[in-house]
Amino acid sequence: MKFKTKLILFSGFSLLFGVALTATIALLSINRLSDVAGQEVEKGLRAANEEYFENFMGANLRRTDLLLQGAVTDAQTLTGLAQALEDHRADFGPLYEQAARLPGLGDDLRRDPQGGWVQNPPGGPSVVTVLPNMLNPDGSLKPEVAAAIRQTTLLNLVFPVVKKYGLDKAQIAYLAAPDISYARITPWNPNAEGLAGADPQGYRTKNYWDYLPPGILASWERWAAQPTLKNSLPNEVAFATPRLDTATNSLITTLFQPVWDANRQKVRGLVSIDFSLAQTASLVKDLKLATTGFAFLAQANGNVLAVNDAGEKVMGLKARIGTIGGFQGLNRYLQTSSVPGLAKLALPKDNNLRLNELDIGGKKYMVILGRLAPINFLADPSRGIAPEAWTLGFVVPTEELLAAVRNTQAAISDSRRDLIWLSLGSAGLALLLVGLLIYLMSGPMTRALRALTRGAAQIQAGNLDVQVELKSKDEFGKLGQAFNAMALEVKRHTTGLEDLVRERTGQLEVANDEITALNKQLQAENWRMKAELDITRRLQQMILPKDQELLDIVGLDISGFMESADEVGGDYYDVIRRADGSVKIGIGDVTGHGLESGVLMIMVQAAVRTMLTTQENELDLCLSAVNRSIYENAQRMQTDKNLSLSLLDYHNGRLRLSGQHEQMIVVRRDERIEMIDTVDLGFPVGLEHDISAFVSQLEVTLAGGDIVILYTDGIPEAANLAGEQYGLERLCEVVRRNRHLAASALKTAIISDLRRFIGTQKVFDDITLVVLKQKEPEVTAESVAVEGELILV
């Protein structure tokens, strides 16, 4: 018994010493592990924060860039239209004259007897103002000024649409060149009265260019003299210095773009848009980072254009209202900040993000800066228009960024304390059990228990790589194998799950940012395309022949119909009466449909009208001249569009036909049907510069009651749900059955039969139909010659 007692006491003290030593080593190891873990977590979070800053800043830089680029796109769209009106001044002159006479579109200009200016009254889509120095001594408009005003009448269709849709705009203006200076501004406002109130002495001798920012015209003239200056800029749109709008108390900036002469050497006018920065400022003010972080937007000179109230206070800024170029401006410069670090803060000169840690009021802040895409800016008249990049910045307390580190360190400390108490309790319990069983337990069993205990302690400390070595083949050996398998399984699940969650979270954040940016860009592009399509569609609808004008034609009963497959079609037809009693008729089909085909259709209308309203009677010569004009325009547009086109000349029952198009159908009074093939009468318009060798003409004589059908391929090729086409046979049969009807009723019968055949099938091509019916002799004998005019849609 004495030996056993000593053995028990020796074993107990040895175990107690071993437990104490093990606990001490474990405590030191846990402290070391806690410190290393805290450092690694802090390092990892800082790296993650920097990566997050790059993604977050990149997404918001793109959002802000899209807003500014949207304003540039609006300016380019309007200037492009004004430039087209200038480039085609000679071709479209008659169109400008006719548009100026249309109700609701033309300008009812009146002279103010007291102020001396000329201006249209309220109610129109825009205000047109001519200052006194652009008038004749008797107060009338100078002829060149009047002609210039008529040239821009069509802008009344466009300015209100662009003003209403897209980005927030205060007003849109077109200013003519200084030698014919006048202003067209949307929406209508008492423009002349405002200038007279602001400059009561000078407005009588000045023109509108005297009120523009100094240096803008000189910059454009330098572009013409030195093209390399303009080629170095992203575009021709220039931003003016932002200023306060006294009506809304919000920041606005004006965008300017010149309209050149045909040789691009002289400025013929400009388009300006007063673009509100309220939407951009609201975007910046609403941006948040962490809990109290905020964003700001600054010009290249350090003037802060947008920041929320809390951010303005933190940055030590104070807004001051000053005068900039004759307007009230907001002066809030970083250089005047009460925070020394912000006053000396250098804005980025490249596209790399800049991270700065500053002391603000005894508290550490992280300042992240990113540069927006450069824009053309006019600030210094001596320097002229030059690129300038604005800066988007974020300011966030450093402690908020490292809050996760602090929380992690606290959690590690709590776990360490619990682990120590758990280890001590387990050691005491093990000591009691060993004291009772030491006599019966063998050495191998004790070593096995120690190995398992150490392995369990390491797993509790976070070491999932532990493996115990037990070579015995009894229950302890099996327990060791199960322990090792359990440790490997726990490690696999823990490590794999954490890595998978981090990977998927990062991928989802990046994908979400990209989708958001793309949605914003697509929305802006959709607004722009909708405005362009709507303008072209309205122009097409204006130039179709009107029913009453067709009824006035002597000798022929005429009715027409045109329907586009899309918002903008490529079909064309026209009817022109001339003073000599003849009637000119044109029908054509531009390849495809949509915006580009619609624009080409309008060009064809203008060119055909110009030729057919002259005294030229030879259709083949007219067709060749139209082809040259369209071919040159198509080359300039870099388009492969072309069209089939036939021209007809009717006079006293004789119908001459020239040009390649669909077959002309002639239904005689006795039901005979003649199909006139036009393949050998011409060549597709716009494919070759000279088609005169391919153009010829033929003549058809019409008797009372004879019918001529002109159409585009949208009618015979229209298909029903079964894929069956309408065809020429059905068309001829409908005409034969209804030949007794007037032209208008016959047209309705044809279109109704076509719609019944198609059913609910979508129409994939434009549909155009022109019905000509020779009147009876007693009707045509009473016809009189009427001055011809072109009726268009």
XYZ file of N, CA, C and O in Angstrom, residues 240-344:
420
model
N -19.831 76.360 -69.458
C -19.506 77.639 -68.848
C -19.424 77.480 -67.334
O -19.852 76.478 -66.767
N -18.862 78.480 -66.665
C -18.727 78.432 -65.206
C -20.107 78.298 -64.561
O -21.024 79.050 -64.875
N -20.302 77.320 -63.646
C -21.604 77.178 -62.971
C -21.994 78.448 -62.228
O -21.143 79.151 -61.675
N -23.296 78.736 -62.233
C -23.803 79.940 -61.578
C -25.130 79.619 -60.905
O -25.730 78.580 -61.158
N -25.586 80.525 -60.038
C -26.841 80.341 -59.330
C -27.996 80.871 -60.160
O -27.936 81.989 -60.684
N -29.035 80.066 -60.291
C -30.273 80.503 -60.937
C -31.118 81.240 -59.893
O -31.526 80.659 -58.890
N -31.342 82.524 -60.122
C -32.064 83.326 -59.127
C -33.498 82.859 -58.946
O -34.089 83.058 -57.884
N -34.075 82.204 -59.964
C -35.467 81.775 -59.860
C -35.593 80.528 -58.981
O -36.497 80.417 -58.162
N -34.649 79.552 -59.150
C -34.749 78.286 -58.405
C -33.720 78.175 -57.291
O -33.764 77.241 -56.499
N -32.765 79.131 -57.210
C -31.697 79.108 -56.203
C -30.886 77.822 -56.278
O -30.420 77.303 -55.268
N -30.728 77.282 -57.490
C -29.928 76.082 -57.687
C -28.852 76.371 -58.730
O -28.953 77.326 -59.501
N -27.802 75.538 -58.722
C -26.693 75.733 -59.650
C -27.083 75.297 -61.055
O -27.718 74.264 -61.241
N -26.703 76.105 -62.044
C -26.860 75.719 -63.444
C -25.557 76.018 -64.170
O -24.747 76.828 -63.717
N -25.340 75.339 -65.271
C -24.213 75.621 -66.144
C -24.728 75.626 -67.572
O -25.686 74.912 -67.897
N -24.141 76.434 -68.411
C -24.577 76.546 -69.802
C -23.609 75.800 -70.705
O -22.395 75.936 -70.573
N -24.162 74.988 -71.616
C -23.375 74.259 -72.606
C -23.506 74.967 -73.954
O -24.612 75.309 -74.370
N -22.381 75.197 -74.621
C -22.361 75.863 -75.909
C -21.727 74.949 -76.954
O -20.744 74.260 -76.674
N -22.287 74.968 -78.196
C -21.668 74.269 -79.323
C -21.917 75.083 -80.586
O -23.045 75.526 -80.829
N -20.888 75.287 -81.416
C -21.055 76.138 -82.597
C -21.746 75.427 -83.752
O -21.697 74.205 -83.875
N -22.411 76.210 -84.604
C -22.957 75.747 -85.876
C -22.122 76.422 -86.958
O -22.023 77.655 -86.990
N -21.485 75.613 -87.842
C -20.523 76.131 -88.824
C -21.178 76.308 -90.194
O -22.254 75.766 -90.463
N -20.476 77.036 -91.050
C -20.893 77.086 -92.444
C -20.516 75.769 -93.123
O -19.929 74.880 -92.496
N -20.867 75.629 -94.385
C -20.655 74.357 -95.071
C -19.184 73.974 -95.135
O -18.839 72.794 -95.145
N -18.268 74.964 -95.143
C -16.842 74.693 -95.222
C -16.190 74.547 -93.855
O -14.983 74.332 -93.755
N -16.968 74.681 -92.800
C -16.475 74.571 -91.422
C -15.346 75.572 -91.142
O -14.390 75.282 -90.422
N -15.506 76.770 -91.686
C -14.510 77.814 -91.479
C -15.061 79.022 -90.739
O -14.302 79.776 -90.142
N -16.375 79.192 -90.742
C -16.976 80.376 -90.132
C -18.167 79.955 -89.279
O -18.934 79.089 -89.659
N -18.277 80.587 -88.119
C -19.376 80.284 -87.208
C -20.648 80.950 -87.718
O -20.687 82.167 -87.911
N -21.700 80.129 -87.951
C -22.982 80.648 -88.422
C -24.013 80.761 -87.299
O -25.106 81.294 -87.492
N -23.663 80.276 -86.128
C -24.583 80.354 -85.001
C -24.115 79.436 -83.898
O -23.012 78.866 -83.954
N -24.918 79.312 -82.857
C -24.594 78.400 -81.766
C -25.882 77.889 -81.136
O -26.937 78.508 -81.233
N -25.772 76.718 -80.492
C -26.858 76.155 -79.669
C -26.374 76.163 -78.228
O -25.239 75.755 -77.948
N -27.216 76.644 -77.318
C -26.859 76.645 -75.892
C -27.982 75.994 -75.094
O -29.152 76.103 -75.439
N -27.590 75.291 -74.009
C -28.541 74.662 -73.097
C -28.166 75.067 -71.680
O -27.022 74.884 -71.262
N -29.124 75.635 -70.960
C -28.927 75.897 -69.538
C -29.270 74.612 -68.792
O -30.440 74.279 -68.601
N -28.239 73.891 -68.394
C -28.385 72.572 -67.781
C -28.317 72.704 -66.264
O -27.376 73.262 -65.711
N -29.339 72.195 -65.576
C -29.390 72.280 -64.116
C -28.464 71.239 -63.501
O -28.463 70.077 -63.886
N -27.640 71.691 -62.534
C -26.771 70.782 -61.801
C -27.458 70.223 -60.564
O -26.814 69.564 -59.739
N -28.778 70.474 -60.429
C -29.495 70.017 -59.232
C -29.476 68.498 -59.132
O -29.303 67.929 -58.053
N -29.674 67.813 -60.269
C -29.700 66.348 -60.240
C -28.332 65.785 -59.862
O -28.218 64.850 -59.074
N -27.249 66.387 -60.419
C -25.898 65.952 -60.073
C -25.607 66.222 -58.601
O -25.054 65.377 -57.896
N -25.984 67.437 -58.118
C -25.752 67.786 -56.716
C -26.530 66.857 -55.788
O -26.022 66.431 -54.744
N -27.762 66.535 -56.159
C -28.574 65.632 -55.335
C -27.939 64.252 -55.264
O -27.926 63.616 -54.207
N -27.398 63.764 -56.407
C -26.725 62.469 -56.419
C -25.548 62.468 -55.451
O -25.374 61.539 -54.657
N -24.739 63.532 -55.485
C -23.560 63.612 -54.618
C -23.981 63.710 -53.156
O -23.435 63.040 -52.278
N -24.989 64.552 -52.855
C -25.407 64.742 -51.465
C -25.992 63.470 -50.869
O -25.920 63.254 -49.652
N -26.604 62.629 -51.681
C -27.250 61.419 -51.170
C -26.280 60.257 -51.001
O -26.633 59.241 -50.405
N -25.062 60.381 -51.532
C -24.093 59.296 -51.406
C -23.606 59.184 -49.958
O -23.292 60.201 -49.323
N -23.536 57.981 -49.420
C -23.091 57.756 -48.052
C -22.102 56.595 -48.018
O -22.193 55.657 -48.787
N -21.154 56.689 -47.061
C -20.161 55.656 -46.875
C -20.051 55.381 -45.385
O -19.932 56.327 -44.589
N -20.122 54.100 -44.980
C -20.142 53.716 -43.568
C -21.348 54.365 -42.903
O -22.447 54.387 -43.461
N -21.168 54.972 -41.702
C -22.297 55.544 -40.964
C -22.449 57.030 -41.203
O -23.532 57.520 -41.518
N -21.343 57.783 -41.078
C -21.411 59.252 -41.206
C -20.597 59.765 -42.376
O -20.427 60.979 -42.511
N -20.047 58.878 -43.201
C -19.272 59.333 -44.354
C -20.140 60.043 -45.369
O -21.338 59.818 -45.465
N -19.546 60.946 -46.149
C -20.289 61.748 -47.117
C -19.417 61.991 -48.343
O -18.211 61.706 -48.336
N -20.035 62.528 -49.413
C -19.337 62.796 -50.674
C -19.355 64.286 -50.973
O -20.185 65.033 -50.456
N -18.424 64.720 -51.843
C -18.424 66.104 -52.329
C -17.935 66.118 -53.769
O -17.220 65.215 -54.208
N -18.342 67.153 -54.526
C -17.953 67.342 -55.926
C -17.262 68.687 -56.056
O -17.817 69.707 -55.638
N -16.031 68.702 -56.610
C -15.241 69.932 -56.695
C -14.746 70.142 -58.114
O -14.460 69.188 -58.838
N -14.675 71.443 -58.524
C -14.053 71.794 -59.800
C -12.543 71.643 -59.702
O -11.984 71.424 -58.619
N -11.865 71.790 -60.840
C -10.416 71.666 -60.862
C -9.747 72.755 -60.033
O -8.640 72.565 -59.523
N -10.409 73.918 -59.881
C -9.841 75.001 -59.076
C -10.151 74.867 -57.593
O -9.838 75.751 -56.799
N -10.781 73.755 -57.178
C -11.061 73.518 -55.772
C -12.397 74.026 -55.295
O -12.741 73.838 -54.121
N -13.214 74.630 -56.162
C -14.532 75.125 -55.752
C -15.478 73.935 -55.583
O -15.713 73.174 -56.515
N -16.029 73.761 -54.373
C -16.904 72.633 -54.064
C -18.319 72.953 -54.537
O -18.989 73.827 -53.990
N -18.773 72.234 -55.575
C -20.087 72.491 -56.150
C -21.203 71.815 -55.364
O -22.330 72.314 -55.333
N -20.922 70.674 -54.733
C -21.987 69.924 -54.057
C -21.416 69.213 -52.849
O -20.377 68.552 -52.935
N -22.098 69.340 -51.700
C -21.787 68.622 -50.475
C -22.978 68.811 -49.552
O -23.652 69.844 -49.595
N -23.314 67.806 -48.726
C -24.452 67.984 -47.830
C -24.071 68.899 -46.662
O -22.889 69.220 -46.447
N -25.073 69.310 -45.884
C -24.842 70.287 -44.816
C -23.872 69.763 -43.768
O -22.983 70.486 -43.290
N -24.031 68.487 -43.374
C -23.138 67.923 -42.367
C -21.706 67.871 -42.893
O -20.750 68.175 -42.163
N -21.540 67.501 -44.173
C -20.210 67.444 -44.757
C -19.562 68.818 -44.848
O -18.359 68.972 -44.632
N -20.358 69.838 -45.196
C -19.828 71.201 -45.270
C -19.265 71.632 -43.917
O -18.208 72.268 -43.838
N -19.943 71.252 -42.828
C -19.481 71.608 -41.478
C -18.211 70.849 -41.118
O -17.262 71.423 -40.574
N -18.168 69.535 -41.414
C -16.983 68.743 -41.097
C -15.767 69.261 -41.856
O -14.656 69.350 -41.301
N -15.942 69.630 -43.129
C -14.819 70.080 -43.965
C -14.405 71.512 -43.676
O -13.447 72.012 -44.265
N -15.132 72.197 -42.789
C -14.759 73.563 -42.438
C -14.943 74.537 -43.583
O -14.152 75.476 -43.749
N -15.982 74.336 -44.412
C -16.243 75.202 -45.558
C -17.346 76.198 -45.229
O -18.226 75.926 -44.400
N -17.318 77.313 -45.910
C -18.367 78.314 -45.752
C -18.710 78.856 -47.133
O -17.860 79.411 -47.835
N -19.986 78.680 -47.522
C -20.414 79.118 -48.848
C -20.564 80.627 -48.894
O -21.131 81.243 -47.986
N -20.052 81.230 -49.955
C -20.184 82.662 -50.182
C -20.721 82.892 -51.589
O -20.288 82.237 -52.522
N -21.643 83.820 -51.713
C -22.207 84.155 -53.018
C -21.400 85.293 -53.614
O -21.247 86.357 -53.009
N -20.854 85.078 -54.807
C -20.070 86.107 -55.482
C -20.514 86.277 -56.913
O -21.415 85.591 -57.398
N -19.884 87.190 -57.631
C -20.217 87.467 -59.029
C -19.192 86.790 -59.919
O -17.989 86.981 -59.754
N -19.703 85.977 -60.868
C -18.841 85.272 -61.823
C -19.345 85.583 -63.218
O -20.419 85.141 -63.610
N -18.576 86.343 -63.991
C -18.972 86.666 -65.360
C -20.305 87.379 -65.444
O -21.058 87.190 -66.381
N -20.627 88.233 -64.463
C -21.880 88.961 -64.483
C -23.028 88.209 -63.853
O -24.138 88.724 -63.744
N -22.802 86.963 -63.405
C -23.848 86.155 -62.772
C -23.446 85.852 -61.337
O -22.264 85.878 -60.972
N -24.454 85.515 -60.512
C -24.173 85.107 -59.154
C -23.635 83.693 -59.146
O -24.198 82.792 -59.750
N -22.496 83.476 -58.448
C -21.895 82.163 -58.373
C -21.652 81.751 -56.935
O -21.659 82.579 -56.009
N -21.442 80.457 -56.719
C -21.204 79.906 -55.391
C -19.708 79.702 -55.212
O -19.088 78.922 -55.924
N -19.112 80.421 -54.239
C -17.689 80.299 -53.944
C -17.524 79.519 -52.647
O -17.901 79.996 -51.564
N -16.960 78.294 -52.742
C -16.790 77.445 -51.566
C -15.538 76.599 -51.820
O -15.590 75.430 -52.141
N -14.364 77.247 -51.690
C -13.118 76.634 -52.114
C -12.484 75.817 -50.994
O -12.529 76.186 -49.809
N -11.879 74.673 -51.380
C -11.128 73.863 -50.420
C -9.987 74.662 -49.812
O -9.653 74.486 -48.637
N -9.406 75.581 -50.609
C -8.267 76.354 -50.122
C -8.633 77.264 -48.956
O -7.763 77.685 -48.201
N -9.926 77.594 -48.802
C -10.358 78.469 -47.704
C -10.888 77.669 -46.520
O -11.450 78.251 -45.594
N -10.728 76.319 -46.524
C -11.220 75.483 -45.437
C -10.476 75.812 -44.146
O -9.271 76.118 -44.137
N -11.197 75.723 -43.031
C -10.580 75.926 -41.721
C -9.782 74.709 -41.268
O -9.121 74.765 -40.231
N -9.859 73.609 -42.034
C -9.076 72.401 -41.734
C -7.774 72.467 -42.527
O -7.797 72.450 -43.762
N -6.617 72.560 -41.867
C -5.345 72.739 -42.598
C -5.104 71.652 -43.643
O -4.654 71.943 -44.755
N -5.388 70.401 -43.284
C -5.139 69.322 -44.235
C -5.967 69.443 -45.495
O -5.485 69.180 -46.604
N -7.244 69.861 -45.379
C -8.096 70.036 -46.555
C -7.680 71.254 -47.366
O -7.785 71.262 -48.592
N -7.236 72.324 -46.693
C -6.808 73.532 -47.408
C -5.602 73.257 -48.302
O -5.421 73.915 -49.328
N -4.773 72.278 -47.914
C -3.578 71.943 -48.702
C -3.790 70.692 -49.549
O -2.845 70.221 -50.179
